[in-house]
mmCIF file of C-alpha atoms in Angstrom:
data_model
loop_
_atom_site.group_PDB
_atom_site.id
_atom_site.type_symbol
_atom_site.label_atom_id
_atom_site.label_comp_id
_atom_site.label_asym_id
_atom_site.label_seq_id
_atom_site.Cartn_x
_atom_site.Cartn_y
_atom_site.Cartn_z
ATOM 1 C CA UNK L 600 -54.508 -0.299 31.470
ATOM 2 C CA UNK L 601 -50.978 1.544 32.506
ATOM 3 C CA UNK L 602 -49.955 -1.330 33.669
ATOM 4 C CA UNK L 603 -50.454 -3.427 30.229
ATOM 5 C CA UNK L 604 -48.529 -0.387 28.482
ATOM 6 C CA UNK L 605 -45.936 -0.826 30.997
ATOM 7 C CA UNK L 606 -45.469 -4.551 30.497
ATOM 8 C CA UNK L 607 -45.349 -3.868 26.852
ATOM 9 C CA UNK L 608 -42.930 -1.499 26.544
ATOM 10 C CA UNK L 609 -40.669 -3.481 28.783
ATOM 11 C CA UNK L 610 -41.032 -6.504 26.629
ATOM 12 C CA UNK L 611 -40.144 -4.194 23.380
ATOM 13 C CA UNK L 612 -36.935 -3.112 25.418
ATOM 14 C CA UNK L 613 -35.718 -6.509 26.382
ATOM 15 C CA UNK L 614 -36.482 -7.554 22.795
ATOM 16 C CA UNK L 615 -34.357 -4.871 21.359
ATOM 17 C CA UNK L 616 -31.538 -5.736 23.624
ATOM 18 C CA UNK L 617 -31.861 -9.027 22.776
ATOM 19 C CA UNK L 618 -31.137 -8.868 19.240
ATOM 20 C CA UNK L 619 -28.564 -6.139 20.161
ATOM 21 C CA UNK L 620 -26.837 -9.068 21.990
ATOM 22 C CA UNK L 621 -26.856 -11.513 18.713
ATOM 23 C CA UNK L 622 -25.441 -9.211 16.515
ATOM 24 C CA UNK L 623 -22.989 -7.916 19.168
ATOM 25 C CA UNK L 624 -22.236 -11.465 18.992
ATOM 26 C CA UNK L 625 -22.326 -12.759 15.372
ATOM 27 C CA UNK L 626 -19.609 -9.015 14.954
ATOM 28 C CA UNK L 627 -17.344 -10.753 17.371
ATOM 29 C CA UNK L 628 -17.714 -14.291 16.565
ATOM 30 C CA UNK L 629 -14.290 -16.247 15.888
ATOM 31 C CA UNK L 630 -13.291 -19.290 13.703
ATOM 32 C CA UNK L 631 -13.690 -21.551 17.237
ATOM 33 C CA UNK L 632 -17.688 -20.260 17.487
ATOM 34 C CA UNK L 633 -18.396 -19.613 13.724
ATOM 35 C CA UNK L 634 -19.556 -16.425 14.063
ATOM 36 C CA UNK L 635 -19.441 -13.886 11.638
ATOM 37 C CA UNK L 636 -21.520 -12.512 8.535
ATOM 38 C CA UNK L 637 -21.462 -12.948 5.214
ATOM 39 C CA UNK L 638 -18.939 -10.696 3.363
ATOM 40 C CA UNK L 639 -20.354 -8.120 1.113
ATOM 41 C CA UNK L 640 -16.613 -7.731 -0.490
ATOM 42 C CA UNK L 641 -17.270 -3.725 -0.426
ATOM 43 C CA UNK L 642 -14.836 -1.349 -0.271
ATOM 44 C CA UNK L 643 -15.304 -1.071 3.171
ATOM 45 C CA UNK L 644 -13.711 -3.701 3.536
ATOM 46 C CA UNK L 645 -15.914 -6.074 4.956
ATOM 47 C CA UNK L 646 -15.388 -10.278 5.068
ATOM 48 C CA UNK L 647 -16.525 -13.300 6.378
ATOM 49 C CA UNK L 648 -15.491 -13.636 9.909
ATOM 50 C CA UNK L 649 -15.914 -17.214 10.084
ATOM 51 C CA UNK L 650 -13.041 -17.469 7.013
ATOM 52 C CA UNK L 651 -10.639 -16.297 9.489
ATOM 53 C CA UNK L 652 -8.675 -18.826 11.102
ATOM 54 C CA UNK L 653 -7.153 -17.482 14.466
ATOM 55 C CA UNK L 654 -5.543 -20.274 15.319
ATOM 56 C CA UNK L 655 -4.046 -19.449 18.686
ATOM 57 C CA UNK L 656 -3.769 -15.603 17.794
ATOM 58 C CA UNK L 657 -3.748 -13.702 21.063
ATOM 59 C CA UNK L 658 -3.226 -10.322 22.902
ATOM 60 C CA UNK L 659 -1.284 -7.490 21.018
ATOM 61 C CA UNK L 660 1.053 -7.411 17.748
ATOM 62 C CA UNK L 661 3.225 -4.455 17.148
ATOM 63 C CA UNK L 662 4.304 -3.667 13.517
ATOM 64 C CA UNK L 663 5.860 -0.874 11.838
ATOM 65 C CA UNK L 664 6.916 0.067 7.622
ATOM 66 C CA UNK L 665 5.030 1.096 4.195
ATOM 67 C CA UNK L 666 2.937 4.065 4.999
ATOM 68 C CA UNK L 667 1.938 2.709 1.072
ATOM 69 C CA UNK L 668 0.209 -0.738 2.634
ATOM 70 C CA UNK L 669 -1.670 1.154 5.739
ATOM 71 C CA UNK L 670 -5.197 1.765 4.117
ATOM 72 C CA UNK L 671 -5.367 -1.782 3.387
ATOM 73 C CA UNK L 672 -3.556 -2.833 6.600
ATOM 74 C CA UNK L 673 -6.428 -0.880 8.323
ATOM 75 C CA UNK L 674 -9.036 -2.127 6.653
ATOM 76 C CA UNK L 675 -7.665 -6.093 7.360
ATOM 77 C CA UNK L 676 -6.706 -4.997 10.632
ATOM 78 C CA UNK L 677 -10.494 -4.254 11.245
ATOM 79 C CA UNK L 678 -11.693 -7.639 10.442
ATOM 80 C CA UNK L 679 -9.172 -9.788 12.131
ATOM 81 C CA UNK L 680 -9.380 -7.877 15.300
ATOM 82 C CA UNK L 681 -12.778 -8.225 15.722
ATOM 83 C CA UNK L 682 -12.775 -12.082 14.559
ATOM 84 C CA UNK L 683 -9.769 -12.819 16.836
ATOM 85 C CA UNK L 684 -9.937 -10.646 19.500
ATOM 86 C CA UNK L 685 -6.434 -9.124 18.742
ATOM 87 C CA UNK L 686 -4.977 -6.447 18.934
ATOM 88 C CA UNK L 687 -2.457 -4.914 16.113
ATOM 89 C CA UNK L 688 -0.764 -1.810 16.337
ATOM 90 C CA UNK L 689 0.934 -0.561 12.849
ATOM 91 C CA UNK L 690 2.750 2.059 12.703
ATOM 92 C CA UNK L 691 3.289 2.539 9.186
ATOM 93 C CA UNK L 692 6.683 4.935 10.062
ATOM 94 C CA UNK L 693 8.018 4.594 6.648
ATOM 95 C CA UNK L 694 9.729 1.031 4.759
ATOM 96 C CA UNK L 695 13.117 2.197 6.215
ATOM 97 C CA UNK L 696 11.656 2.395 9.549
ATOM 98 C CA UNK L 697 10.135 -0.558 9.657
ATOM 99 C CA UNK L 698 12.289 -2.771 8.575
ATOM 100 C CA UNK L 699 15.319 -1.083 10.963
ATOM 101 C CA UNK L 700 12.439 -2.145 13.990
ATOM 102 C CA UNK L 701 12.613 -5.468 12.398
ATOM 103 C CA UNK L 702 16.391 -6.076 12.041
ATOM 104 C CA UNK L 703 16.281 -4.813 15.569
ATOM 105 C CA UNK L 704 14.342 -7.604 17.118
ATOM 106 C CA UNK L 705 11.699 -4.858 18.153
ATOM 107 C CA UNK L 706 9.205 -6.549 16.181
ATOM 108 C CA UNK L 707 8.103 -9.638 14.869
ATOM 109 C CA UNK L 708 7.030 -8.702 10.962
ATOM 110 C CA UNK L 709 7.318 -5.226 9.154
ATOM 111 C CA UNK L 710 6.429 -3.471 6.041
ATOM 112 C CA UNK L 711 8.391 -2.461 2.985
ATOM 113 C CA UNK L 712 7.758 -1.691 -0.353
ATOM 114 C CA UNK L 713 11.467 -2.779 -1.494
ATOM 115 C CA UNK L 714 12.886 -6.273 -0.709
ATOM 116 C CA UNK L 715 15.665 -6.290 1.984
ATOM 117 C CA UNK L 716 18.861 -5.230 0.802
ATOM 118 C CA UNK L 717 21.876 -7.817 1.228
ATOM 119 C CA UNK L 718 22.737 -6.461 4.691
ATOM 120 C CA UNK L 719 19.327 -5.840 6.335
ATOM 121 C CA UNK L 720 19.371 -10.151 5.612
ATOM 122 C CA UNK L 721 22.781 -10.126 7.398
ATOM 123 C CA UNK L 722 21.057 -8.271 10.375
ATOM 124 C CA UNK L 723 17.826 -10.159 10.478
ATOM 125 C CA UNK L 724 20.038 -13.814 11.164
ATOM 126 C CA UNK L 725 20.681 -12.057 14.295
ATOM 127 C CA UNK L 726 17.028 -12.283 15.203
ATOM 128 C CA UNK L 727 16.096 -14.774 13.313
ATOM 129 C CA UNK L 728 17.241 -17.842 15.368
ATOM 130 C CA UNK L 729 18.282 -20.083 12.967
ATOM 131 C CA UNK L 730 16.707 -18.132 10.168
ATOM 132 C CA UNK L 731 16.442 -15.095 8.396
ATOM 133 C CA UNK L 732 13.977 -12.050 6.943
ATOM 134 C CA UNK L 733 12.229 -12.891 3.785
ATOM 135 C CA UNK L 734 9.817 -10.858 1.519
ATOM 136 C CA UNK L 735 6.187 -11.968 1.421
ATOM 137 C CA UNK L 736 4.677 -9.991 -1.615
ATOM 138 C CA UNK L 737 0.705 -9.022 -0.600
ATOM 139 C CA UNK L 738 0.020 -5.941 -1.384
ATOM 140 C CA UNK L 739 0.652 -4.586 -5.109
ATOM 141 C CA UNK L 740 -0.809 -0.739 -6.272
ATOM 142 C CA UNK L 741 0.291 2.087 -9.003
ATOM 143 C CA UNK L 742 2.776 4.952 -7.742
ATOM 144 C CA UNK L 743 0.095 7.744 -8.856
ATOM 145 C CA UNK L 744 1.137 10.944 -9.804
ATOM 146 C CA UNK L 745 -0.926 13.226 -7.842
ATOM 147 C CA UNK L 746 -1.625 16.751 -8.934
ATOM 148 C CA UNK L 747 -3.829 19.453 -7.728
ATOM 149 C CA UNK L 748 -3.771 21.722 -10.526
ATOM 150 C CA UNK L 749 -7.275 24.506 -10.865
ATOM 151 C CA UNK L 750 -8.516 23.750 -14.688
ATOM 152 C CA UNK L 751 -6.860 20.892 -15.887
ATOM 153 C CA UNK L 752 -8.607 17.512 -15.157
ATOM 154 C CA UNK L 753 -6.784 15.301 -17.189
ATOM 155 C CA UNK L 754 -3.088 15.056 -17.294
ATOM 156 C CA UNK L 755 -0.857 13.366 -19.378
ATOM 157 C CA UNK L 756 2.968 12.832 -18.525
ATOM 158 C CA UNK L 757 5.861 10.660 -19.476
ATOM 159 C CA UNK L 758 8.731 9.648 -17.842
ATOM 160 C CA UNK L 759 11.383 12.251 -19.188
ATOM 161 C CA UNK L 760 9.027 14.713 -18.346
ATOM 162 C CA UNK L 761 8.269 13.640 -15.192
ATOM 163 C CA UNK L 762 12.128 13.264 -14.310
ATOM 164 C CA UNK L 763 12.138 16.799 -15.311
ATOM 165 C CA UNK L 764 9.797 17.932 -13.331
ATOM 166 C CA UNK L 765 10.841 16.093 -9.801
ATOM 167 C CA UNK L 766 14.770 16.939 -10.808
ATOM 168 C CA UNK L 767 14.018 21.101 -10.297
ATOM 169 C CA UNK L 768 14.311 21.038 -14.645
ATOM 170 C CA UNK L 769 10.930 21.442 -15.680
ATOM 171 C CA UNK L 770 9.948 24.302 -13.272
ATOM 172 C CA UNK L 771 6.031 25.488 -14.574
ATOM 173 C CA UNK L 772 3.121 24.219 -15.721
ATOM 174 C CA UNK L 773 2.872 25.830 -19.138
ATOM 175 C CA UNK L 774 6.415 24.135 -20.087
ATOM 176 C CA UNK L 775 6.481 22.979 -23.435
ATOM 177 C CA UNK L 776 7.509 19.949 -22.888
ATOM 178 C CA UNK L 777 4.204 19.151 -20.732
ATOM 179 C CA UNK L 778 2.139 21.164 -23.327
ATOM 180 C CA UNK L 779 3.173 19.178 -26.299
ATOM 181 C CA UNK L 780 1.825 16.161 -24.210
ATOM 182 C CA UNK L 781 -1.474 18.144 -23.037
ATOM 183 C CA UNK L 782 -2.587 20.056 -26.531
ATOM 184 C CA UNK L 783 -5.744 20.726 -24.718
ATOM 185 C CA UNK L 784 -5.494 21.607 -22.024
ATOM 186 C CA UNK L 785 -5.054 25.149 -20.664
ATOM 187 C CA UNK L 786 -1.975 24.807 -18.684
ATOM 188 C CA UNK L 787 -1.503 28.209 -16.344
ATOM 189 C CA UNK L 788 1.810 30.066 -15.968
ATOM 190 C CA UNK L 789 2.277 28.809 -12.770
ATOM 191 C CA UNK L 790 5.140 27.576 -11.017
ATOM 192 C CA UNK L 791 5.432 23.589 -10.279
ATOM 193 C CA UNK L 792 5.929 22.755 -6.565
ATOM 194 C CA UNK L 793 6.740 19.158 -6.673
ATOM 195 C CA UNK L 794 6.905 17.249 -3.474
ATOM 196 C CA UNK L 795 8.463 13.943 -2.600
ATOM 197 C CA UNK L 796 9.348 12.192 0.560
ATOM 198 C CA UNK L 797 11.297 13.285 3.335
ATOM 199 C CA UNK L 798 11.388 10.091 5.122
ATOM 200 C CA UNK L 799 13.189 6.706 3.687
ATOM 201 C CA UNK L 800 10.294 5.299 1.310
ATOM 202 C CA UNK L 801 9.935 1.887 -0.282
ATOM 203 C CA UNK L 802 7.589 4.612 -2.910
ATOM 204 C CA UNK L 803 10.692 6.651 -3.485
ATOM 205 C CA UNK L 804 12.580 3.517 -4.273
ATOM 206 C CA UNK L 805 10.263 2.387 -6.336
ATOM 207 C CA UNK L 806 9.488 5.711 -8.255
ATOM 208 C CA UNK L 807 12.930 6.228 -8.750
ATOM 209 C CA UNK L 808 13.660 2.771 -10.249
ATOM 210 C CA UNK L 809 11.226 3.164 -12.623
ATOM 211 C CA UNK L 810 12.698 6.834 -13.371
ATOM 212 C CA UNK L 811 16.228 5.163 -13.782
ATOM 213 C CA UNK L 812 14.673 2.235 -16.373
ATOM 214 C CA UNK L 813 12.553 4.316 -18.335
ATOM 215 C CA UNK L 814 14.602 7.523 -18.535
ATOM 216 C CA UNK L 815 18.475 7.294 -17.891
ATOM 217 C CA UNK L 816 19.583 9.900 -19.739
ATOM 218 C CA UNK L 817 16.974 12.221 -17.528
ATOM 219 C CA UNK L 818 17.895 10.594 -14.095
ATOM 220 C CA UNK L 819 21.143 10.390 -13.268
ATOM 221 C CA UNK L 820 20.862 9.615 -9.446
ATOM 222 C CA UNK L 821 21.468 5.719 -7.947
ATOM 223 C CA UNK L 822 18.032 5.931 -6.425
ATOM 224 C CA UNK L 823 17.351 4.082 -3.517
ATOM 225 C CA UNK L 824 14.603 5.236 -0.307
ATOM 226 C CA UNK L 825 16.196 7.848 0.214
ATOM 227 C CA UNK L 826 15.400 10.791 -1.876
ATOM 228 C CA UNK L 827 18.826 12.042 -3.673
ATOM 229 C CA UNK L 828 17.464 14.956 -5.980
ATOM 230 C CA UNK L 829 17.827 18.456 -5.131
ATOM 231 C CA UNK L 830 14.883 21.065 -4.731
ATOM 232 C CA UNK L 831 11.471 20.248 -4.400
ATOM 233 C CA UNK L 832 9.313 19.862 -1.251
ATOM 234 C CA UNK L 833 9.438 17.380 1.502
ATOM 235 C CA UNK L 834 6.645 15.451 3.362
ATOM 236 C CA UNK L 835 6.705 12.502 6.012
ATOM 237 C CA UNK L 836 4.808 9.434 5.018
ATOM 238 C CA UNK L 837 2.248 8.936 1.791
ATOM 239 C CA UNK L 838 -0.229 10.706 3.564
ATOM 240 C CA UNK L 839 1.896 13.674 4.003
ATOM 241 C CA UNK L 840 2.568 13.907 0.659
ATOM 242 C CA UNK L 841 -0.558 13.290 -0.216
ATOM 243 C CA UNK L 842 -2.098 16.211 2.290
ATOM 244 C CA UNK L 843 0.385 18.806 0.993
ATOM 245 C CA UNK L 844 -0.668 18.404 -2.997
ATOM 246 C CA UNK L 845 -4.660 18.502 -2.112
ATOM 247 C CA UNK L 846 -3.758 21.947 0.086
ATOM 248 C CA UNK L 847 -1.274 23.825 -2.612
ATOM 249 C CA UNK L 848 -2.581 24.720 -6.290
ATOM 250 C CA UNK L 849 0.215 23.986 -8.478
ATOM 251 C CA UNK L 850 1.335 20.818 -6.553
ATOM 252 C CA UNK L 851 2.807 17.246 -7.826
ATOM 253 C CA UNK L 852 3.504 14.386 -5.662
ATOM 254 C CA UNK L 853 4.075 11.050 -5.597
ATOM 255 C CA UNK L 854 1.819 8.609 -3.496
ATOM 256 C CA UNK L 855 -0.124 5.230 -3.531
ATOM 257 C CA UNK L 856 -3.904 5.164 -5.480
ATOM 258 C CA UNK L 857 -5.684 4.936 -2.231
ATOM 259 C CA UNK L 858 -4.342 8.725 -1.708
ATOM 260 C CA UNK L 859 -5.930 10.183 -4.435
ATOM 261 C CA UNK L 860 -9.095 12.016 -4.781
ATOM 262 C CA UNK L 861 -10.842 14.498 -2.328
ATOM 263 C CA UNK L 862 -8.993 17.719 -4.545
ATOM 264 C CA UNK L 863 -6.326 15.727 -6.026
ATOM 265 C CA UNK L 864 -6.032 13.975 -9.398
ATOM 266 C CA UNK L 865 -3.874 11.375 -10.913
ATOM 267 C CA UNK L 866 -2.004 11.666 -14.060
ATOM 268 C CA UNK L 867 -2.167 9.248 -16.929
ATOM 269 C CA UNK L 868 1.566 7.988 -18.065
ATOM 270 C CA UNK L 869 2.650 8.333 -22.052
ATOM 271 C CA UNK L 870 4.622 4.672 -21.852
ATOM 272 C CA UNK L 871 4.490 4.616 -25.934
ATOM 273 C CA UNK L 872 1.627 2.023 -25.914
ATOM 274 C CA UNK L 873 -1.309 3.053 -27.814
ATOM 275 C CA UNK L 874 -2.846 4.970 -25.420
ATOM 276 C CA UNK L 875 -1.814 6.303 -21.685
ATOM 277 C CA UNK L 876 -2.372 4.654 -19.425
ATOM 278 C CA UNK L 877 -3.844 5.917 -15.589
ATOM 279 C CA UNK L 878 -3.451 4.252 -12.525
ATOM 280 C CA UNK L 879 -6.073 1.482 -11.279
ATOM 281 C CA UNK L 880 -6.143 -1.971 -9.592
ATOM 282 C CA UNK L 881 -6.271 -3.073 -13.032
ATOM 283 C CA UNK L 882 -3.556 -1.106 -14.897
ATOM 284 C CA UNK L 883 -1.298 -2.172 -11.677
ATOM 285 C CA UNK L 884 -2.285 -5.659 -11.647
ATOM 286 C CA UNK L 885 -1.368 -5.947 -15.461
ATOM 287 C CA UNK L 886 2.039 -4.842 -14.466
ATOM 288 C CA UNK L 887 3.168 -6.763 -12.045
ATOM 289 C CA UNK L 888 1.527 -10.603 -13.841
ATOM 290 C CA UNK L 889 4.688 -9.531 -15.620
ATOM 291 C CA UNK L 890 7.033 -9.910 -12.267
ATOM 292 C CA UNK L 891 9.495 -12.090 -12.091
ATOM 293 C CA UNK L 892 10.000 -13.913 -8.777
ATOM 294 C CA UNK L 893 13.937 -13.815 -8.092
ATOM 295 C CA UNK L 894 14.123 -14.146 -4.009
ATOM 296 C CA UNK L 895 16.191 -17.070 -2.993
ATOM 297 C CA UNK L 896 14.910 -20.028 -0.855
ATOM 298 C CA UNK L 897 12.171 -19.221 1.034
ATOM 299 C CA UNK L 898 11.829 -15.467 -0.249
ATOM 300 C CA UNK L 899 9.693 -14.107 -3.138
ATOM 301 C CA UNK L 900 11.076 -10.897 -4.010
ATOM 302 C CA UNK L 901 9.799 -9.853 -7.293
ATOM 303 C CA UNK L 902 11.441 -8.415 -9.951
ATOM 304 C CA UNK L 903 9.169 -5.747 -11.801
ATOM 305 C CA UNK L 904 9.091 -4.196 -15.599
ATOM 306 C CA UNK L 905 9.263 -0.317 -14.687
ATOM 307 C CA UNK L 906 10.085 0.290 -18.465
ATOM 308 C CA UNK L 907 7.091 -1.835 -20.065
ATOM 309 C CA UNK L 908 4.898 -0.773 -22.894
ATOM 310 C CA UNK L 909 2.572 -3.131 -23.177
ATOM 311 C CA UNK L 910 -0.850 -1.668 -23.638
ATOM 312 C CA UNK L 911 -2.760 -0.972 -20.279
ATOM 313 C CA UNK L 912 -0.076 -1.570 -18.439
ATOM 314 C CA UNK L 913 1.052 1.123 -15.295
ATOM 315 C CA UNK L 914 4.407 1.771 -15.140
ATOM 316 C CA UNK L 915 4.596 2.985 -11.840
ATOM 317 C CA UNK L 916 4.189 -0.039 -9.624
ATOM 318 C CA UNK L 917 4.839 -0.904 -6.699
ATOM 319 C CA UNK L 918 4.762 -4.369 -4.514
ATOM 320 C CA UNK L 919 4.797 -4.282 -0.866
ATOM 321 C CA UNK L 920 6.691 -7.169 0.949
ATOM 322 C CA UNK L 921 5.395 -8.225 4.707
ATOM 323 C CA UNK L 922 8.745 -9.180 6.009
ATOM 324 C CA UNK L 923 9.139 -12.150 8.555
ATOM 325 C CA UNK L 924 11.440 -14.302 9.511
ATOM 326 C CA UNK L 925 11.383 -17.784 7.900
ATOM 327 C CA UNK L 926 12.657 -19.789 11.150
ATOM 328 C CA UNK L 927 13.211 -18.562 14.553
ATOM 329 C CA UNK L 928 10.248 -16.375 15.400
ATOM 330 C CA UNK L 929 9.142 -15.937 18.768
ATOM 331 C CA UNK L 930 6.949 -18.314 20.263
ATOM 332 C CA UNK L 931 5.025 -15.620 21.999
ATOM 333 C CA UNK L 932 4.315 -13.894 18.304
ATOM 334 C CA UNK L 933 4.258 -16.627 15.915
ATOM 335 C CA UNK L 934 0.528 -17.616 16.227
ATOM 336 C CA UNK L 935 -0.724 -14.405 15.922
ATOM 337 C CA UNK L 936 1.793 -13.048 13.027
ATOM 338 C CA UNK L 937 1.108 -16.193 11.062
ATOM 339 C CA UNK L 938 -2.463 -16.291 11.437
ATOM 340 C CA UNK L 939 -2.393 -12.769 10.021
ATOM 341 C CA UNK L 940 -0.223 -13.239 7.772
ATOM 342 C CA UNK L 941 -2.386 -16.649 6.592
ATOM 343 C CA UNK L 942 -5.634 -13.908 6.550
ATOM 344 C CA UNK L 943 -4.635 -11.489 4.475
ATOM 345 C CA UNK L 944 -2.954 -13.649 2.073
ATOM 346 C CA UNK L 945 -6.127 -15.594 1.653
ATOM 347 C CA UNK L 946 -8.938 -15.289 -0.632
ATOM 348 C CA UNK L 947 -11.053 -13.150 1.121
ATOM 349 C CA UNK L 948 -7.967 -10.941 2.360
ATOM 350 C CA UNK L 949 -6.931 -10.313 -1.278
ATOM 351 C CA UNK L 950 -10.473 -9.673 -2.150
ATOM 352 C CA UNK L 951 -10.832 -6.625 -0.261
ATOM 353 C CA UNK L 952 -7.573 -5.146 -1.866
ATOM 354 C CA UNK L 953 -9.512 -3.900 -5.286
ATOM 355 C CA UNK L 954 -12.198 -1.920 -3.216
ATOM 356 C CA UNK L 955 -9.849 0.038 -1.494
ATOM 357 C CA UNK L 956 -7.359 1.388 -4.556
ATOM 358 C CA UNK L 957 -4.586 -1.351 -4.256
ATOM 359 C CA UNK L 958 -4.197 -4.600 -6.267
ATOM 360 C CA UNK L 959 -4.698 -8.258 -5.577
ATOM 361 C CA UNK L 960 -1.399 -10.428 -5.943
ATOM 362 C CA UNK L 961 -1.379 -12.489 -9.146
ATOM 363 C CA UNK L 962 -2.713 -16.094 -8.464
ATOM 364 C CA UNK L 963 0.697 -17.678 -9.580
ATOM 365 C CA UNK L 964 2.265 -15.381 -6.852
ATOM 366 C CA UNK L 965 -0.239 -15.515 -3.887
ATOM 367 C CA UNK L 966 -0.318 -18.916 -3.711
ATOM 368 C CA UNK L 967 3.482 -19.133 -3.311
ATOM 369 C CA UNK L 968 3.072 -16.509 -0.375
ATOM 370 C CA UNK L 969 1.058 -18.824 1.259
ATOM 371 C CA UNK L 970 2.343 -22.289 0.779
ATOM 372 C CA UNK L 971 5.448 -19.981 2.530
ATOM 373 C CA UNK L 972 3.489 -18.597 5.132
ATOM 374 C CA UNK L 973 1.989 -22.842 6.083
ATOM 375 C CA UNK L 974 5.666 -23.135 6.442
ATOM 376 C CA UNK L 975 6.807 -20.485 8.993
ATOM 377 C CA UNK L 976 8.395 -21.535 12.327
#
């Protein structure tokens, strides 16, 4: 009789660790085995393995740039890793950072949330054999306004208020100028500590163009990723930023969607449409359908409406370019950055953007990113 139990509970074992093996398996499976699941498209960011075309993709890939990009850079990371057996290390330092690695021939695609300036091309022909850098719109996303004020759940802003507020001007919370836009609410004398970005930030560039379009008269400064307004509070990175509002009643930063919540809020923007309008996928993705593509040749830099007014439309909008070279890449680098690259640009990498706080790339755009991408040598 033991020795019946016995034999049965080692057949129940080797069961188990059977069926441990097959999904061990199907988790790992590649485009050259089929393995893989079915994508449940959650936020976790989950896909079909088997859609993922590796395509030579080996060993490791080192990347730096937008700290704006990393939660969705994570979560595609994730997915290609385990369908390709790759391994990709990004560092998300900052745009400036990133794309300094990349004019530096330290590595073989980068991160920004601004296009590359006319002499960041100049450098990249030095790496580029043959080539140059170009800007590969992916991931798009609303600037939020993040707040972390006790009492007040809904906040409403607008740009001259904002450039106020980030320019040392506008220096508490019961302001007029923020009450007449909040009749409501019961705004604390409090004083504003307003924190931006202490390394160079494709967001900064970003925020501030769409402080320079929207509000001239209120922002005098040239903008740029550097931050060039005086007072205030400094942070490294999005997350920084981000981590220093959620900790500090009183606090107002400036971060990607994905940042927000746990403590912090997000303001909604007075842009003199009907209504105001708060940052989502949706709000973002309106925006930036209106983006004109104005790269040259082989680049897609976009062009984007920081002043519109259109109803649910987000202002504050951001695109990030993956930056590559067009010719010349390194043959030890190419198959893996392209097959990347050719991931997250497809259907299924796009998918997962809206789950995670960013927005998809407009069809019209996408589909130029990867016809580009096919095209990559």
């Amino acid at each position: 009789m033991k020795l019946q139990r016995k034999n049965r509970l080692r057949a129940i074992s080797l069961g188990a660790i059977a069926v441990s093996g097959a999904l061990a398996l199907t988790a790992c499976g590649s485009d050259d085995n089929g393995g893989g699941s079915k994508a449940s498209g959650n936020p976790s960011g989950a896909t079909n393995a088997s859609s993922i075309k590796c395509d030579g993709a080996k060993g490791q890939l080192l990347s730096d740039g937008s700290s704006a990009q990393k939660n969705a850079i994570d979560a595609w990371v994730k997915n290609f890793s385990q369908a390709c057996s790759v391994q990709i290390n990004y560092k998300a330092g900052g745009s400036g950072a990133g794309v300094t690695s990349f004019t530096q021939g330290q590595i073989p695609w980068a991160g920004s949330d601004s296009a590359l300036k006319p002499d960041a091309v100049a450098a990249s022909k030095k790496v580029c054999s043959g080539g140059q850098g170009i800007d590969l719109p992916m991931v798009g996303g609303p600037i939020a306004l993040g707040y972390n004020l006790n009492g007040v759940d809904n906040l409403v802003l607008d740009a001259p208020t904002v450039a106020k507020i980030f320019d040392g001007k506008i220096k508490n919370w019961n302001d007029p100028a923020i009450a007449k836009l909040n009749p409501k609410a019961k705004l604390p004398d409090l004083k504003i500590q307003a924190f931006h970005r202490s390394d160079d930030s494709g967001t900064t560039d970003n925020f501030t163009k769409y402080l320079k379009a929207a509000t001239p008269e209120n922002w005098k400064y040239t903008g740029g990723k550097t931050w060039q307004a005086q007072g205030g509070q400094s942070a490294a990175q999005s997350s920084g930023v981000a981590q220093q509002v959620k900790q500090t009643n009183g606090a107002i930063g400036y971060f990607e969607l994905s940042y927000v919540g746990d403590g912090v809020k997000a303001a909604s923007i007075s842009t003199g449409a009907a209504q105001p309008v708060a940052p989502s996928t949706d709000s973002a993705t309106k925006a930036i359908a209106d983006a004109k593509v104005v790269g040259v040749g082989k680049d897609l830099s976009l062009q984007l409406n920081y002043n519109t007014k259109a109803d649910g439309a987000y202002p504050i909008t951001l695109v990030t370019y993956e930056i590559v070279c067009d010719k010349g890449n390194k043959a030890d680098t190419l198959p893996t950055v392209k097959s990347f690259l050719n991931y997250i640009a497809s259907e299924d990498g796009q998918k997962i953007l809206s789950g995670i706080s960013y927005a998809p790339m407009p069809d019209e755009i996408i589909s130029k990113v990867r016809t580009t991408i096919a095209g990559l040598s």
